[in-house]
Amino acid sequence: MATTELPIKVDKDDTPQHFSKNFDQFGNSSGFIFDVSLSTAVAANGKVEVRAPQPKGPLSPELLDKMNRYWRAANYLCIGQIYLFDNPLLRTPLTAEQIKPRLLGHWGTSPGQNFIYIHLNRLIKEHDADIIYISGPGHGGPSLNACSYLEGSYTEVHPEITHDEDGLRLMFRKFSTPGMKAESSAILWFTHSARPSTIQT
């Protein structure tokens, strides 16, 4: 059965604020591509991912494309928080030592929460709306951590979580480790409004 390969490469000139310098590292330089049939990354073996078809809908194709790429980046950050102890950009094939021995957080809730977050950002931008995202408890923590990291506010609160490979590694390691569970729950209940600048129109 043929598989459809979706893009994970993001152009440097079109990335969310605060993350543009390193955002392109999520692309094919890792040697992996996303296999939809398995819902996981697999070795590229020389294959190059193609861009997704231009989306169509009531929103402009350009905005939908930006939102789709932001959503995919947030989903990857959620996976990293739940599963990865090291190798945050998958530069080498994963080993058992790089996978967390104790997993917290629910992958099943992350894409949906990221989807809601991105559309709330769009509404904030379009209507100058005051919105508070209330989600919880706890196991959805990776989602709001990921989105606030992409928009820059996570690093404002945790300046050691920088927007580079070392910052990603530390972010992934800190989630669900002793002393961090209470914080991941709290951020769900007290997260501030999403920044209008996250998605540029």
Coordinates of C-alpha atoms in Angstrom, one line a residue:
M1 CA 0.0 0.0 0.0
A2 CA 1.5 3.3 -1.0
T3 CA 2.1 5.9 1.7
T4 CA 1.6 9.6 1.4
E5 CA 4.5 11.7 2.7
L6 CA 3.6 15.0 4.2
P7 CA 6.1 17.9 4.4
I8 CA 7.9 18.9 7.6
K9 CA 10.3 21.3 6.0
V10 CA 9.6 24.9 6.9
D11 CA 10.9 27.8 4.9
K12 CA 13.1 30.2 6.8
D13 CA 11.4 33.4 5.6
D14 CA 7.9 32.5 6.8
T15 CA 8.2 31.2 10.4
P16 CA 6.4 32.2 13.6
Q17 CA 7.9 35.0 15.5
H18 CA 10.8 34.3 17.9
F19 CA 11.6 30.9 16.3
S20 CA 12.8 31.7 12.8
K21 CA 16.5 31.2 13.3
N22 CA 16.2 27.5 14.2
F23 CA 12.7 26.5 12.9
D24 CA 14.1 25.0 9.7
Q25 CA 16.0 22.4 11.7
F26 CA 12.8 20.4 11.9
G27 CA 13.2 19.6 8.2
N28 CA 14.9 16.9 6.2
S29 CA 18.3 17.5 7.6
S30 CA 17.4 14.9 10.3
G31 CA 17.3 12.1 7.7
F32 CA 13.7 11.2 8.6
I33 CA 10.4 11.7 6.9
F34 CA 6.8 11.3 8.2
D35 CA 5.0 8.2 7.3
V36 CA 1.3 8.8 7.5
S37 CA 0.3 5.1 7.5
L38 CA 2.5 4.6 10.6
S39 CA 1.9 8.0 12.1
T40 CA 5.6 8.3 12.9
A41 CA 8.9 9.3 11.5
V42 CA 10.9 6.8 9.4
A43 CA 14.3 6.9 7.8
A44 CA 14.2 9.0 4.7
N45 CA 16.5 6.6 2.7
G46 CA 17.1 9.3 0.1
K47 CA 13.4 10.3 -0.3
V48 CA 12.6 14.0 -0.2
E49 CA 9.3 15.2 1.2
V50 CA 7.1 17.1 -1.0
R51 CA 5.0 20.1 -0.1
A52 CA 1.4 19.5 0.8
P53 CA -1.2 20.4 -1.8
Q54 CA -2.4 24.1 -1.6
P55 CA -5.2 24.1 1.0
K56 CA -8.6 25.5 0.0
G57 CA -11.3 27.0 2.1
P58 CA -12.9 30.2 3.4
L59 CA -9.4 31.3 4.7
S60 CA -6.7 32.2 2.3
P61 CA -4.4 29.4 1.1
E62 CA -1.4 31.4 2.5
L63 CA -2.9 31.6 5.9
L64 CA -4.0 28.0 5.9
D65 CA -0.5 26.9 4.9
K66 CA 1.1 28.9 7.8
M67 CA -1.4 27.5 10.3
N68 CA -0.8 24.0 9.0
R69 CA 3.0 24.3 9.4
Y70 CA 2.6 25.9 12.9
W71 CA 0.3 23.0 13.9
R72 CA 2.7 20.4 12.7
A73 CA 5.6 22.1 14.5
A74 CA 3.5 22.2 17.7
N75 CA 2.6 18.5 17.3
Y76 CA 6.3 17.6 17.0
L77 CA 7.1 19.6 20.2
C78 CA 4.4 17.7 22.0
I79 CA 5.8 14.3 20.9
G80 CA 9.3 15.4 22.0
Q81 CA 8.0 16.4 25.5
I82 CA 6.2 13.1 25.9
Y83 CA 8.8 10.7 24.5
L84 CA 12.3 12.2 24.0
F85 CA 15.0 12.4 26.5
D86 CA 17.7 13.3 24.0
N87 CA 18.2 13.8 20.2
P88 CA 15.5 16.5 20.0
L89 CA 15.9 17.2 16.3
L90 CA 16.3 13.5 15.3
R91 CA 19.7 14.1 13.8
T92 CA 20.6 10.4 14.3
P93 CA 18.5 7.3 14.5
L94 CA 16.8 7.0 17.9
T95 CA 18.2 4.6 20.5
A96 CA 16.5 3.2 23.6
E97 CA 18.6 5.6 25.8
Q98 CA 17.0 8.6 24.1
I99 CA 13.5 7.5 24.9
K100 CA 12.0 8.4 28.3
P101 CA 11.6 5.4 30.5
R102 CA 8.5 7.0 32.1
L103 CA 5.9 8.6 29.9
L104 CA 3.4 11.3 30.9
G105 CA 1.2 13.4 28.8
H106 CA -1.4 12.2 26.3
W107 CA -0.5 12.4 22.6
G108 CA -4.1 11.8 21.7
T109 CA -5.2 15.2 23.1
S110 CA -2.3 17.2 21.8
P111 CA -3.1 17.7 18.1
G112 CA -6.7 18.8 18.9
Q113 CA -5.6 21.3 21.5
N114 CA -2.9 22.6 19.2
F115 CA -5.6 23.0 16.5
I116 CA -7.8 25.0 18.9
Y117 CA -4.9 27.2 20.0
I118 CA -3.9 28.1 16.5
H119 CA -7.5 29.1 15.5
L120 CA -7.8 31.1 18.7
N121 CA -4.6 32.9 17.7
R122 CA -6.2 33.6 14.3
L123 CA -9.4 35.0 16.0
I124 CA -7.3 37.2 18.3
K125 CA -5.4 38.6 15.3
E126 CA -8.5 39.2 13.2
H127 CA -10.8 40.6 15.9
D128 CA -8.5 41.9 18.6
A129 CA -10.3 39.5 20.9
D130 CA -9.4 38.9 24.6
I131 CA -9.3 35.2 25.0
I132 CA -8.2 32.8 27.8
Y133 CA -7.5 29.2 26.9
I134 CA -8.5 27.0 29.8
S135 CA -7.5 23.4 29.4
G136 CA -6.7 20.6 31.8
P137 CA -5.8 18.9 33.9
G138 CA -2.1 18.0 33.4
H139 CA -1.9 15.4 30.6
G140 CA -2.5 18.0 27.9
G141 CA 0.5 20.0 29.2
P142 CA 2.7 19.4 26.2
S143 CA 0.3 21.2 23.9
L144 CA 0.2 24.5 25.7
N145 CA 3.9 24.3 26.4
A146 CA 4.6 23.7 22.7
C147 CA 2.4 26.6 21.5
S148 CA 3.7 29.0 24.1
Y149 CA 7.3 28.0 23.2
L150 CA 6.6 28.7 19.5
E151 CA 5.2 32.1 20.3
G152 CA 8.0 33.0 22.7
S153 CA 6.2 33.4 26.0
Y154 CA 7.4 30.0 27.4
T155 CA 11.0 31.3 27.1
E156 CA 10.1 34.5 28.8
V157 CA 9.1 32.6 31.9
H158 CA 11.8 30.0 31.5
P159 CA 14.8 31.8 29.9
E160 CA 16.9 28.6 30.1
I161 CA 14.6 27.1 27.5
T162 CA 16.1 28.8 24.5
H163 CA 15.1 28.6 20.8
D164 CA 17.8 26.2 19.7
E165 CA 18.7 22.5 19.9
D166 CA 19.9 22.8 23.5
G167 CA 16.8 24.6 24.6
L168 CA 14.6 21.9 23.0
R169 CA 16.5 19.2 24.7
L170 CA 16.1 20.8 28.1
M171 CA 12.4 21.5 27.4
F172 CA 11.8 17.8 26.5
R173 CA 13.7 16.6 29.5
K174 CA 11.9 18.9 32.0
F175 CA 8.4 17.8 31.0
S176 CA 7.0 15.1 33.4
T177 CA 10.2 14.9 35.4
P178 CA 10.0 15.2 39.3
G179 CA 9.0 18.7 40.3
M180 CA 7.6 19.6 36.9
K181 CA 4.2 17.9 37.0
A182 CA 2.6 20.6 39.1
E183 CA 3.9 23.3 36.7
S184 CA 2.6 21.5 33.6
S185 CA -0.8 21.3 35.2
A186 CA -0.8 25.0 36.3
I187 CA 0.1 26.3 32.9
L188 CA -3.1 24.7 31.6
W189 CA -5.3 26.6 33.9
F190 CA -3.5 30.0 34.0
T191 CA -2.1 30.4 30.5
H192 CA -2.6 33.9 29.1
S193 CA -4.2 34.9 25.9
A194 CA -2.4 33.7 22.8
R195 CA -0.3 36.4 21.2
P196 CA -1.8 38.0 18.1
S197 CA 1.7 38.1 16.5
T198 CA 2.0 34.3 16.4
I199 CA 0.5 33.9 13.0
Q200 CA 1.2 36.7 10.6
T201 CA -1.5 37.5 8.1

